Coordinates of C-alpha atoms in Angstrom, one line a residue:
X1 CA 21.3 -56.5 -12.3
X2 CA 18.4 -54.0 -11.9
X3 CA 17.1 -51.7 -14.5
X4 CA 16.7 -48.3 -12.9
X5 CA 14.6 -45.7 -14.7
X6 CA 12.9 -42.4 -13.6
X7 CA 11.1 -39.6 -15.4
X8 CA 12.8 -36.2 -14.6
X9 CA 12.2 -33.9 -17.5
X10 CA 13.6 -30.6 -16.1
X11 CA 16.8 -31.6 -14.1
X12 CA 20.3 -31.6 -15.4
X13 CA 21.6 -34.6 -13.4
X14 CA 20.2 -37.7 -11.8
X15 CA 22.1 -40.2 -9.7
X16 CA 21.1 -43.4 -8.0
X17 CA 22.3 -44.3 -4.5
X18 CA 22.7 -48.0 -4.2
X19 CA 23.3 -50.5 -1.4
X20 CA 26.3 -49.5 0.7
X21 CA 26.0 -45.8 -0.2
X22 CA 27.6 -46.0 -3.7
X23 CA 26.3 -43.5 -6.2
X24 CA 26.0 -43.9 -10.0
X25 CA 24.9 -41.5 -12.7
X26 CA 21.9 -42.2 -14.9
X27 CA 21.8 -41.4 -18.6
X28 CA 19.1 -39.0 -19.9
X29 CA 17.0 -39.9 -22.9
X30 CA 15.3 -37.4 -25.2
X31 CA 12.0 -38.3 -23.6
X32 CA 13.1 -37.0 -20.2
X33 CA 13.6 -40.5 -18.8
X34 CA 16.9 -41.3 -17.1
X35 CA 18.2 -44.9 -17.0
X36 CA 21.0 -47.1 -15.7
X37 CA 21.7 -50.7 -15.0
X38 CA 23.2 -51.6 -11.7
X39 CA 23.5 -54.4 -9.1
X40 CA 21.0 -53.2 -6.6
X41 CA 18.3 -54.3 -4.2
X42 CA 17.6 -51.0 -2.4
X43 CA 18.1 -47.7 -4.2
X44 CA 17.2 -44.0 -4.1
X45 CA 17.6 -41.1 -6.5
X46 CA 19.5 -37.8 -6.1
X47 CA 18.5 -34.8 -8.2
X48 CA 21.1 -32.4 -9.7
X49 CA 23.8 -31.9 -7.0
X50 CA 21.5 -32.4 -4.0
X51 CA 22.5 -35.0 -1.5
X52 CA 19.1 -36.0 -0.3
X53 CA 18.2 -39.5 -1.4
X54 CA 14.6 -39.7 -2.6
X55 CA 12.4 -42.8 -3.1
X56 CA 11.5 -43.7 -6.7
X57 CA 8.1 -42.1 -7.7
X58 CA 7.3 -45.5 -9.3
X59 CA 8.7 -47.5 -6.5
X60 CA 7.2 -51.0 -6.5
X61 CA 8.2 -51.7 -2.8
X62 CA 8.8 -49.4 0.2
X63 CA 9.9 -51.8 2.9
X64 CA 11.3 -48.9 5.1
X65 CA 8.3 -46.6 4.8
X66 CA 7.5 -43.8 2.4
X67 CA 10.6 -41.8 3.4
X68 CA 13.1 -44.6 3.0
X69 CA 14.8 -46.1 -0.1
X70 CA 12.9 -48.1 -2.7
X71 CA 13.5 -51.8 -3.3
X72 CA 13.7 -53.7 -6.6
X73 CA 10.8 -56.1 -7.1
X74 CA 10.3 -58.8 -9.7
X75 CA 6.7 -59.2 -10.5
X76 CA 7.4 -62.4 -12.5
X77 CA 8.8 -64.2 -9.4
X78 CA 5.5 -64.6 -7.7
X79 CA 3.9 -68.0 -8.3
X80 CA 0.2 -67.5 -9.0
X81 CA -2.4 -70.3 -8.8
X82 CA -5.3 -68.5 -10.5
X83 CA -4.5 -69.5 -14.1
X84 CA -8.1 -70.7 -14.5
X85 CA -9.6 -67.4 -13.3
X86 CA -11.6 -65.9 -16.1
X87 CA -12.8 -62.8 -14.1
X88 CA -16.3 -61.7 -13.1
X89 CA -18.4 -59.1 -15.0
X90 CA -20.1 -56.4 -12.9
X91 CA -23.7 -57.2 -13.8
X92 CA -25.3 -59.4 -11.1
X93 CA -22.5 -58.8 -8.7
X94 CA -22.7 -58.0 -5.0
X95 CA -19.7 -56.0 -3.7
X96 CA -18.2 -56.0 -0.2
X97 CA -16.1 -53.0 0.8
X98 CA -13.3 -53.6 3.5
X99 CA -10.4 -51.9 5.0
X100 CA -7.4 -54.2 5.4
X101 CA -6.1 -52.6 8.5
X102 CA -9.3 -53.0 10.5
X103 CA -11.0 -56.0 8.9
X104 CA -9.1 -58.3 11.2
X105 CA -7.2 -57.8 14.5
X106 CA -3.9 -58.3 12.7
X107 CA -4.7 -55.9 9.9
X108 CA -2.8 -57.6 7.1
X109 CA -3.5 -59.2 3.7
X110 CA -2.8 -62.6 5.0
X111 CA -5.1 -62.2 8.0
X112 CA -7.9 -61.0 5.6
X113 CA -7.4 -64.2 3.6
X114 CA -8.6 -66.2 6.6
X115 CA -12.0 -64.4 6.4
X116 CA -12.6 -64.9 2.6
X117 CA -14.6 -68.1 3.3
X118 CA -17.0 -66.0 5.3
X119 CA -17.5 -63.7 2.3
X120 CA -17.9 -66.6 -0.1
X121 CA -20.5 -68.2 2.3
X122 CA -22.3 -64.9 2.5
X123 CA -22.8 -64.8 -1.2
X124 CA -20.9 -61.7 -2.2
X125 CA -19.0 -61.9 -5.5
X126 CA -16.6 -59.0 -5.3
X127 CA -14.3 -57.6 -2.6
X128 CA -13.4 -53.9 -2.8
X129 CA -10.3 -52.9 -0.9
X130 CA -9.9 -49.4 0.5
X131 CA -6.6 -48.0 -0.8
X132 CA -3.7 -50.2 -0.2
X133 CA -0.8 -48.2 -1.6
X134 CA 1.9 -46.9 0.7
X135 CA 1.1 -44.0 3.1
X136 CA 3.1 -42.4 5.9
X137 CA 2.6 -44.0 9.3
X138 CA 1.1 -47.4 10.3
X139 CA -2.6 -46.8 10.2
X140 CA -4.7 -44.7 7.8
X141 CA -7.9 -45.0 5.8
X142 CA -5.5 -45.1 2.8
X143 CA -6.5 -41.8 1.1
X144 CA -3.2 -40.2 2.2
X145 CA -1.2 -42.5 -0.1
X146 CA 1.9 -41.1 -1.7
X147 CA 3.5 -44.2 -3.4
X148 CA 1.1 -45.1 -6.1
X149 CA 2.9 -48.3 -7.2
X150 CA 3.8 -49.8 -3.8
X151 CA 1.4 -51.8 -1.6
X152 CA 1.6 -50.7 2.0
X153 CA 4.3 -52.6 3.9
X154 CA 2.4 -53.0 7.2
X155 CA -0.3 -54.8 5.3
X156 CA 2.1 -57.3 3.8
X157 CA 3.7 -55.5 0.9
X158 CA 3.6 -56.6 -2.8
X159 CA 3.6 -60.4 -2.1
X160 CA 0.9 -60.0 0.6
X161 CA -1.5 -58.3 -1.8
X162 CA -0.8 -61.0 -4.4
X163 CA -1.5 -63.7 -1.9
X164 CA -4.8 -62.1 -1.1
X165 CA -5.9 -61.7 -4.7
X166 CA -4.8 -65.2 -5.5
X167 CA -6.8 -66.6 -2.5
X168 CA -9.9 -64.6 -3.4
X169 CA -9.8 -65.9 -7.0
X170 CA -9.6 -69.5 -5.6
X171 CA -12.9 -68.8 -3.9
X172 CA -14.6 -67.2 -6.9
X173 CA -14.3 -63.7 -5.6
X174 CA -13.2 -60.8 -7.7
X175 CA -11.0 -58.0 -6.2
X176 CA -11.4 -54.3 -6.8
X177 CA -8.7 -51.9 -5.6
X178 CA -9.5 -48.4 -4.5
X179 CA -7.1 -46.0 -6.3
X180 CA -6.6 -42.4 -5.5
X181 CA -5.3 -40.3 -8.3
X182 CA -6.7 -36.8 -7.5
X183 CA -4.1 -35.8 -5.0
X184 CA -1.0 -36.9 -3.1
X185 CA -1.1 -37.4 0.7
X186 CA 0.5 -34.7 2.9
X187 CA 3.6 -36.6 4.0
X188 CA 6.1 -38.4 1.9
X189 CA 5.0 -37.2 -1.5
X190 CA 8.3 -36.9 -3.3
X191 CA 7.1 -37.3 -6.9
X192 CA 6.6 -33.5 -7.4
X193 CA 10.3 -33.1 -6.7
X194 CA 11.1 -35.1 -9.8
X195 CA 8.7 -33.5 -12.3
X196 CA 5.7 -31.1 -12.5
X197 CA 3.1 -33.6 -11.3
X198 CA 1.1 -30.8 -9.7
X199 CA -1.0 -28.0 -11.1
X200 CA -1.5 -24.5 -9.6
X201 CA -5.0 -25.3 -8.4
X202 CA -6.1 -27.3 -5.4
X203 CA -9.0 -29.5 -4.4
X204 CA -10.4 -30.4 -1.0
X205 CA -7.4 -32.7 -0.2
X206 CA -4.4 -30.8 -1.6
X207 CA -2.8 -29.6 -4.9
X208 CA -4.5 -30.9 -8.0
X209 CA -2.7 -33.1 -10.5
X210 CA -1.2 -31.5 -13.6
X211 CA -3.3 -33.3 -16.3
X212 CA -3.3 -30.7 -19.0
X213 CA -0.4 -28.3 -18.5
X214 CA 3.3 -28.5 -19.7
X215 CA 4.7 -32.0 -19.2
X216 CA 1.3 -33.4 -18.4
X217 CA 1.8 -36.2 -20.9
X218 CA 4.2 -37.8 -18.4
X219 CA 1.8 -37.1 -15.5
X220 CA -1.0 -38.8 -17.3
X221 CA 1.2 -41.7 -18.1
X222 CA 2.1 -42.0 -14.4
X223 CA -1.6 -42.4 -13.5
X224 CA -2.5 -44.8 -16.3
X225 CA 0.6 -47.0 -15.8
X226 CA -0.3 -47.2 -12.1
X227 CA -3.8 -48.3 -12.9
X228 CA -2.7 -50.9 -15.4
X229 CA -0.2 -52.2 -12.9
X230 CA -2.9 -53.1 -10.3
X231 CA -4.9 -54.9 -13.0
X232 CA -2.0 -56.6 -14.8
X233 CA 0.7 -57.3 -12.2
X234 CA -1.6 -57.8 -9.2
X235 CA -4.4 -59.6 -11.1
X236 CA -7.0 -57.1 -9.7
X237 CA -10.4 -57.2 -11.5
X238 CA -11.1 -53.6 -11.3
X239 CA -10.4 -50.2 -9.8
X240 CA -12.6 -47.8 -7.8
X241 CA -11.4 -44.4 -8.8
X242 CA -11.6 -41.9 -5.9
X243 CA -13.4 -38.5 -6.4
X244 CA -12.9 -38.2 -10.1
X245 CA -14.7 -34.8 -10.0
X246 CA -11.4 -33.5 -8.6
X247 CA -9.5 -34.5 -11.7
X248 CA -9.2 -31.2 -13.6
X249 CA -8.5 -31.9 -17.2
X250 CA -9.4 -29.5 -20.1
X251 CA -7.9 -31.7 -22.9
X252 CA -10.1 -32.9 -25.7
X253 CA -9.7 -36.4 -24.5
X254 CA -10.2 -36.5 -20.7
X255 CA -7.9 -38.6 -18.6
X256 CA -10.8 -40.9 -17.7
X257 CA -11.6 -41.7 -21.3
X258 CA -7.9 -42.3 -22.0
X259 CA -7.7 -44.6 -19.0
X260 CA -10.9 -46.5 -20.0
X261 CA -9.5 -47.0 -23.5
X262 CA -6.3 -48.6 -22.2
X263 CA -8.1 -50.7 -19.6
X264 CA -10.4 -52.1 -22.3
X265 CA -7.3 -53.0 -24.4
X266 CA -5.7 -54.7 -21.4
X267 CA -8.9 -56.7 -20.8
X268 CA -8.9 -57.9 -24.4
X269 CA -5.3 -59.0 -24.0
X270 CA -5.9 -60.8 -20.6
X271 CA -9.1 -62.4 -21.7
X272 CA -11.1 -61.3 -18.6
X273 CA -13.3 -58.4 -17.8
X274 CA -11.8 -55.4 -16.0
X275 CA -14.0 -52.8 -14.3
X276 CA -13.5 -49.1 -13.7
X277 CA -15.9 -47.6 -11.1
X278 CA -15.9 -43.9 -10.5
X279 CA -16.7 -42.0 -7.3
X280 CA -18.2 -38.7 -8.4
X281 CA -20.5 -36.1 -6.9
X282 CA -21.5 -34.6 -10.3
X283 CA -24.5 -36.9 -11.0
X284 CA -23.3 -36.9 -14.6
X285 CA -24.1 -40.1 -16.5
X286 CA -21.5 -39.1 -19.1
X287 CA -18.9 -40.9 -16.9
X288 CA -20.6 -44.3 -17.6
X289 CA -21.8 -43.6 -21.1
X290 CA -19.9 -45.8 -23.6
X291 CA -17.3 -44.0 -25.7
X292 CA -19.2 -44.9 -28.8
X293 CA -22.0 -42.6 -27.5
X294 CA -19.7 -39.8 -26.6
X295 CA -19.1 -40.7 -22.9
X296 CA -16.0 -41.5 -21.0
X297 CA -16.6 -45.3 -21.1
X298 CA -16.2 -46.1 -17.4
X299 CA -18.2 -49.1 -16.3
X300 CA -19.9 -47.9 -13.2
X301 CA -20.1 -45.2 -10.6
X302 CA -21.0 -44.9 -6.9
X303 CA -24.5 -43.5 -6.4
X304 CA -24.7 -41.4 -3.2
X305 CA -28.3 -40.4 -4.0
X306 CA -29.5 -44.0 -3.4
X307 CA -27.7 -44.0 0.0
X308 CA -29.1 -40.5 0.9
X309 CA -32.7 -41.5 0.0
X310 CA -32.5 -44.7 2.0
X311 CA -30.6 -43.1 5.0
X312 CA -33.0 -40.2 5.4
X313 CA -36.1 -42.4 5.1
X314 CA -34.8 -45.0 7.6
X315 CA -33.2 -42.6 10.2
X316 CA -35.2 -39.3 9.8
X317 CA -31.9 -37.4 9.6
X318 CA -32.0 -34.2 7.5
X319 CA -28.9 -32.2 8.4
X320 CA -26.3 -31.1 5.9
X321 CA -26.6 -32.7 2.4
X322 CA -29.4 -34.9 3.7
X323 CA -31.7 -31.8 3.6
X324 CA -32.6 -32.4 0.0
X325 CA -33.7 -36.0 0.7
X326 CA -36.4 -37.8 2.7
X327 CA -39.7 -39.6 2.2
X328 CA -40.9 -42.6 0.3
X329 CA -41.4 -40.5 -2.8
X330 CA -37.8 -39.5 -2.9
X331 CA -36.7 -43.2 -2.7
X332 CA -39.2 -44.2 -5.4
X333 CA -37.7 -41.5 -7.7
X334 CA -34.1 -42.8 -7.1
X335 CA -35.1 -46.5 -7.6
X336 CA -36.6 -45.6 -11.0
X337 CA -34.0 -43.2 -12.2
X338 CA -30.7 -43.7 -10.2
X339 CA -30.3 -39.9 -9.4
X340 CA -32.6 -37.7 -7.3
X341 CA -30.8 -34.6 -8.5
X342 CA -31.0 -34.9 -12.2
X343 CA -31.0 -31.4 -13.6
X344 CA -33.1 -30.4 -10.6
X345 CA -32.8 -27.8 -7.8
X346 CA -30.6 -28.7 -4.8
X347 CA -31.3 -26.7 -1.7
X348 CA -28.0 -27.8 -0.1
X349 CA -26.0 -26.6 -3.1
X350 CA -28.3 -23.7 -3.8
X351 CA -28.2 -24.5 -7.5
X352 CA -29.4 -26.9 -10.1
X353 CA -27.5 -30.2 -10.0
X354 CA -27.0 -33.3 -12.1
X355 CA -28.3 -34.6 -15.3
X356 CA -31.1 -37.2 -16.0
X357 CA -30.2 -40.8 -16.6
X358 CA -31.5 -42.4 -19.8
X359 CA -33.6 -45.1 -18.2
X360 CA -34.1 -47.0 -21.4
X361 CA -30.5 -47.2 -22.4
X362 CA -28.5 -47.1 -19.1
X363 CA -28.5 -50.3 -17.1
X364 CA -28.9 -50.0 -13.4
X365 CA -25.9 -52.2 -12.6
X366 CA -23.7 -49.3 -13.6
X367 CA -24.6 -47.6 -10.3
X368 CA -23.2 -49.0 -7.1
X369 CA -25.8 -48.6 -4.3
X370 CA -25.2 -49.0 -0.5
X371 CA -26.8 -48.5 2.9
X372 CA -23.4 -47.8 4.4
X373 CA -19.8 -47.3 3.2
X374 CA -16.5 -46.0 4.6
X375 CA -17.4 -42.4 3.9
X376 CA -21.0 -42.4 5.0
X377 CA -20.1 -44.0 8.4
X378 CA -16.6 -42.5 8.9
X379 CA -17.6 -39.0 8.1
X380 CA -20.0 -38.9 11.0
X381 CA -18.6 -37.4 14.1
X382 CA -18.4 -40.6 16.1
X383 CA -18.3 -43.0 13.1
X384 CA -21.5 -44.7 14.3
X385 CA -23.1 -47.3 12.1
X386 CA -26.8 -47.6 11.4
X387 CA -27.0 -50.5 13.8
X388 CA -26.4 -48.1 16.7
X389 CA -29.6 -46.2 16.1
X390 CA -31.9 -48.3 14.0
X391 CA -34.0 -51.3 15.1
X392 CA -33.2 -54.7 13.6
X393 CA -36.5 -54.4 11.8
X394 CA -35.5 -51.2 10.0
X395 CA -32.0 -52.6 9.3
X396 CA -33.6 -55.5 7.5
X397 CA -36.0 -53.2 5.6
X398 CA -33.1 -51.2 4.3
X399 CA -31.2 -54.4 3.3
X400 CA -34.3 -55.7 1.4
X401 CA -34.6 -52.4 -0.6
X402 CA -30.9 -52.4 -1.3
X403 CA -30.5 -56.0 -2.4
X404 CA -33.7 -56.0 -4.5
X405 CA -32.8 -52.8 -6.3
X406 CA -31.8 -52.6 -10.0
X407 CA -28.4 -51.4 -9.0
X408 CA -25.1 -53.2 -8.0
X409 CA -25.4 -53.5 -4.2
X410 CA -22.4 -52.9 -2.0
X411 CA -22.0 -53.8 1.7
X412 CA -19.6 -52.3 4.2
X413 CA -17.6 -54.8 6.3
X414 CA -19.6 -56.0 9.2
X415 CA -22.9 -54.7 7.9
X416 CA -24.1 -58.2 7.2
X417 CA -24.3 -59.0 10.9
X418 CA -25.3 -55.6 12.2
X419 CA -21.8 -54.8 13.6
X420 CA -21.9 -52.3 16.4
X421 CA -18.2 -51.3 16.2
X422 CA -17.7 -47.8 14.9
X423 CA -15.7 -46.9 11.9
X424 CA -13.9 -43.7 12.8
X425 CA -11.4 -41.4 11.0
X426 CA -7.9 -42.4 12.1
X427 CA -4.4 -41.3 11.1
X428 CA -0.9 -41.9 12.3
X429 CA 1.1 -39.0 11.0
X430 CA 4.5 -38.9 12.7
X431 CA 4.9 -35.2 12.2
X432 CA 3.4 -33.4 15.3
X433 CA 2.3 -30.3 13.3
X434 CA 0.5 -32.3 10.7
X435 CA -1.1 -34.5 13.3
X436 CA -2.4 -31.4 15.1
X437 CA -3.6 -29.8 11.9
X438 CA -5.6 -32.9 10.9
X439 CA -7.3 -33.1 14.3
X440 CA -8.2 -29.4 14.4
X441 CA -9.5 -29.5 10.8
X442 CA -11.6 -32.5 11.6
X443 CA -13.3 -30.9 14.6
X444 CA -13.9 -27.7 12.7
X445 CA -15.5 -29.6 9.8
X446 CA -17.9 -31.4 12.2
X447 CA -18.7 -28.2 14.1
X448 CA -20.1 -26.8 10.8
X449 CA -22.5 -29.7 10.7
X450 CA -23.7 -29.3 14.3
X451 CA -21.6 -31.7 16.2
X452 CA -19.8 -30.7 19.3
X453 CA -16.0 -30.7 19.1
X454 CA -15.7 -33.0 22.1
X455 CA -17.7 -35.6 20.3
X456 CA -15.1 -36.0 17.6
X457 CA -12.4 -38.6 18.3
X458 CA -8.8 -37.6 17.9
X459 CA -7.7 -39.2 14.6
X460 CA -4.2 -39.6 16.0
X461 CA -5.2 -41.4 19.2
X462 CA -4.4 -45.1 18.8
X463 CA -7.7 -45.9 20.6
X464 CA -9.6 -44.4 17.6
X465 CA -7.9 -46.9 15.3
X466 CA -8.5 -49.8 17.8
X467 CA -12.2 -49.0 18.2
X468 CA -12.6 -49.2 14.4
X469 CA -11.6 -52.9 14.2
X470 CA -14.4 -55.4 13.5
X471 CA -15.3 -57.6 16.4
X472 CA -15.7 -61.0 14.8
X473 CA -16.9 -62.4 18.1
X474 CA -20.2 -60.6 17.5
X475 CA -21.1 -63.2 15.0
X476 CA -21.4 -65.7 17.9
X477 CA -24.2 -63.7 19.5
X478 CA -27.7 -64.9 18.4
X479 CA -29.0 -61.5 17.3
X480 CA -25.9 -60.9 15.1
X481 CA -26.0 -64.4 13.7
X482 CA -29.7 -64.0 12.9
X483 CA -28.9 -60.8 10.9
X484 CA -26.1 -62.6 9.1
X485 CA -28.4 -65.5 8.1
X486 CA -31.0 -63.0 6.9
X487 CA -28.4 -61.2 4.6
X488 CA -27.2 -64.6 3.3
X489 CA -30.8 -65.6 2.5
X490 CA -31.5 -62.3 0.8
X491 CA -28.4 -62.4 -1.3
X492 CA -29.3 -66.0 -2.3
X493 CA -32.8 -64.9 -3.3
X494 CA -31.3 -62.1 -5.4
X495 CA -29.3 -64.7 -7.2
X496 CA -32.2 -67.0 -7.8
X497 CA -34.8 -64.5 -9.1
X498 CA -33.9 -63.0 -12.5
X499 CA -36.2 -60.1 -11.7
X500 CA -33.9 -58.9 -9.0
X501 CA -30.8 -58.7 -11.1
X502 CA -32.6 -57.2 -14.1
X503 CA -30.8 -53.9 -14.6
X504 CA -33.5 -52.2 -16.8
X505 CA -34.5 -49.1 -15.0
X506 CA -37.5 -48.4 -17.2
X507 CA -39.1 -51.6 -15.9
X508 CA -38.9 -50.6 -12.2
X509 CA -42.3 -49.6 -10.8
X510 CA -42.3 -47.9 -7.4
X511 CA -45.4 -46.7 -5.6
X512 CA -44.8 -44.6 -2.5
X513 CA -47.4 -44.5 0.4
X514 CA -47.6 -43.1 3.8
X515 CA -44.2 -44.2 5.2
X516 CA -44.4 -47.2 2.9
X517 CA -43.3 -48.3 -0.5
X518 CA -44.3 -51.0 -3.0
X519 CA -41.7 -51.8 -5.7
X520 CA -42.4 -54.2 -8.6
X521 CA -39.6 -55.8 -10.5
X522 CA -41.2 -58.0 -13.1
X523 CA -42.9 -60.9 -11.3
X524 CA -41.4 -59.9 -8.0
X525 CA -42.8 -57.3 -5.6
X526 CA -41.2 -55.8 -2.5
X527 CA -43.5 -54.2 0.1
X528 CA -41.9 -52.1 2.8
X529 CA -43.4 -50.5 5.9
X530 CA -41.2 -47.9 7.5
X531 CA -43.7 -46.9 10.2
X532 CA -43.6 -48.3 13.7
X533 CA -47.2 -49.4 13.5
X534 CA -48.8 -52.1 11.3
X535 CA -49.9 -51.2 7.8
X536 CA -51.8 -53.0 5.0
X537 CA -50.3 -52.5 1.6
X538 CA -51.9 -53.2 -1.8
X539 CA -49.9 -55.3 -4.3
X540 CA -50.1 -54.7 -8.0
X541 CA -51.5 -58.2 -8.5
X542 CA -52.3 -61.3 -6.5
X543 CA -49.3 -62.9 -4.9
X544 CA -48.6 -66.6 -5.7
X545 CA -45.7 -67.1 -3.3
X546 CA -44.1 -65.4 -0.2
X547 CA -40.4 -65.4 -1.0
X548 CA -39.0 -63.7 2.1
X549 CA -40.2 -61.7 5.1
X550 CA -38.3 -59.7 7.7
X551 CA -41.0 -60.4 10.4
X552 CA -42.9 -63.6 10.9
X553 CA -46.0 -61.6 11.6
X554 CA -46.3 -60.5 7.9
X555 CA -49.3 -62.0 6.2
X556 CA -49.7 -62.1 2.5
X557 CA -53.3 -62.6 1.2
X558 CA -54.0 -62.2 -2.5
X559 CA -53.5 -58.6 -3.5
X560 CA -52.8 -57.3 0.0
X561 CA -50.0 -57.8 2.6
X562 CA -50.4 -56.9 6.2
X563 CA -47.0 -55.8 7.5
X564 CA -46.0 -55.3 11.2
X565 CA -44.3 -52.1 12.0
X566 CA -40.8 -51.7 10.5
X567 CA -40.9 -54.8 8.3
X568 CA -40.9 -55.9 4.6
X569 CA -42.0 -58.8 2.5
X570 CA -40.8 -60.0 -0.9
X571 CA -43.5 -61.9 -2.9
X572 CA -43.8 -63.6 -6.3
X573 CA -46.7 -62.8 -8.6

């Protein structure tokens, strides 16, 4: 017998259609929840006297796709082997972002398991999965999800995700799931038919969630229960919360604070740390300020300013939002204070933006930093990676600055070997009108940033999806293997040197020069030359040891280091 329950506060009748087409009535409770017990495997709901069967808004399993019936799933039936897993705290971590559908040729959770040893050998500690909940079609970045409780069937469904998390824990790897709660995808979003899940306003991706209007208690519960499910039932170690600036909430207690409170309570019960990481473009440290100090109490946030400062310095690009960034002084500012826009003027926005970070009280590990990620690659017209345009020398210089920073570093899949495969925007909407609208909108968006429309791949073309798969055979090529070995050594050095995991921002010293930068982290110094010609850089004290160089031509002599063009050195004082 299955317990069927659904929140429908404003309808007069709810039925469930069971296997074989039999309908039964559900009984309404005073809280707007309708319930029934029935012998069912697959089921769907019918509202009032309508005859259209709709999937459960809280469906745990959608084996027939987002438009089909839901299937009952028993979380207790899976046999976990990670009873000894005590979790992994964020401080000192190295995160690896991957997309299940393109990480391997097969594009499944089980196929991804076969590559976990590669990640463990590399030295990363945490795997961050792009969204894995169900979306319409077969391939998608995941941000068009509509079933917030059901892992995507083409990836392997509920059991597949559990096998992946279980296998990751066996290798000492934590797992973070990217969760999108700011909008529903454009196809298969049936939840708003059941209740007022949506507000009148809209954001970049669609209608906003109803977080503070009538019946918003149930909507907030829908979000929080989904988040708790990934952490409790799938043993995930954290969530990356997509675009939280699009969560419009005027209540005294913001949804994010309420979520953080409940996640902390779950962590206490489970006896392992659980991490909430926000994506936000507000540059507002209130998100990661503890609740005791008046903040929302999230544990970390993505820091695009670090990316922009590194990207502009390494590539010389200045279009769009890169216009505010560039130069070694900009990077030095970010390394010392996390944000470049911290209550300062933004020429791109044509207004003041951000708020300063308290460098004495806010640890750097609360900011995730990256040279590349799914957005910063995929939102380029052709999805080209930095390896397409930068020399191996500059790629290594960027890696050195990222992995010796006071922040939590994050790599994007394949970055560790200088992968040349693009990461492009792909969709598989079955509806022709929606598919055409997405392709047109994509070209229009890039035209506004100076790209020609014929440079933009068609998101619906299967070749776009195919091109975005990693080519693991690249690792067999000497240049790619050499880059992988370099990343592996750099991550190992970060683990060995306490200076490099020290999160105290007020102890970071950064001295910019002419296309150069010297950064001191306690007794460890990083010297970087971005210029194509050799430069002599002055160290803050005499070096006692050369820890790692990106070019064998680097010479460390006392208080100076002679660096070839586009190279870096890490020394111990």
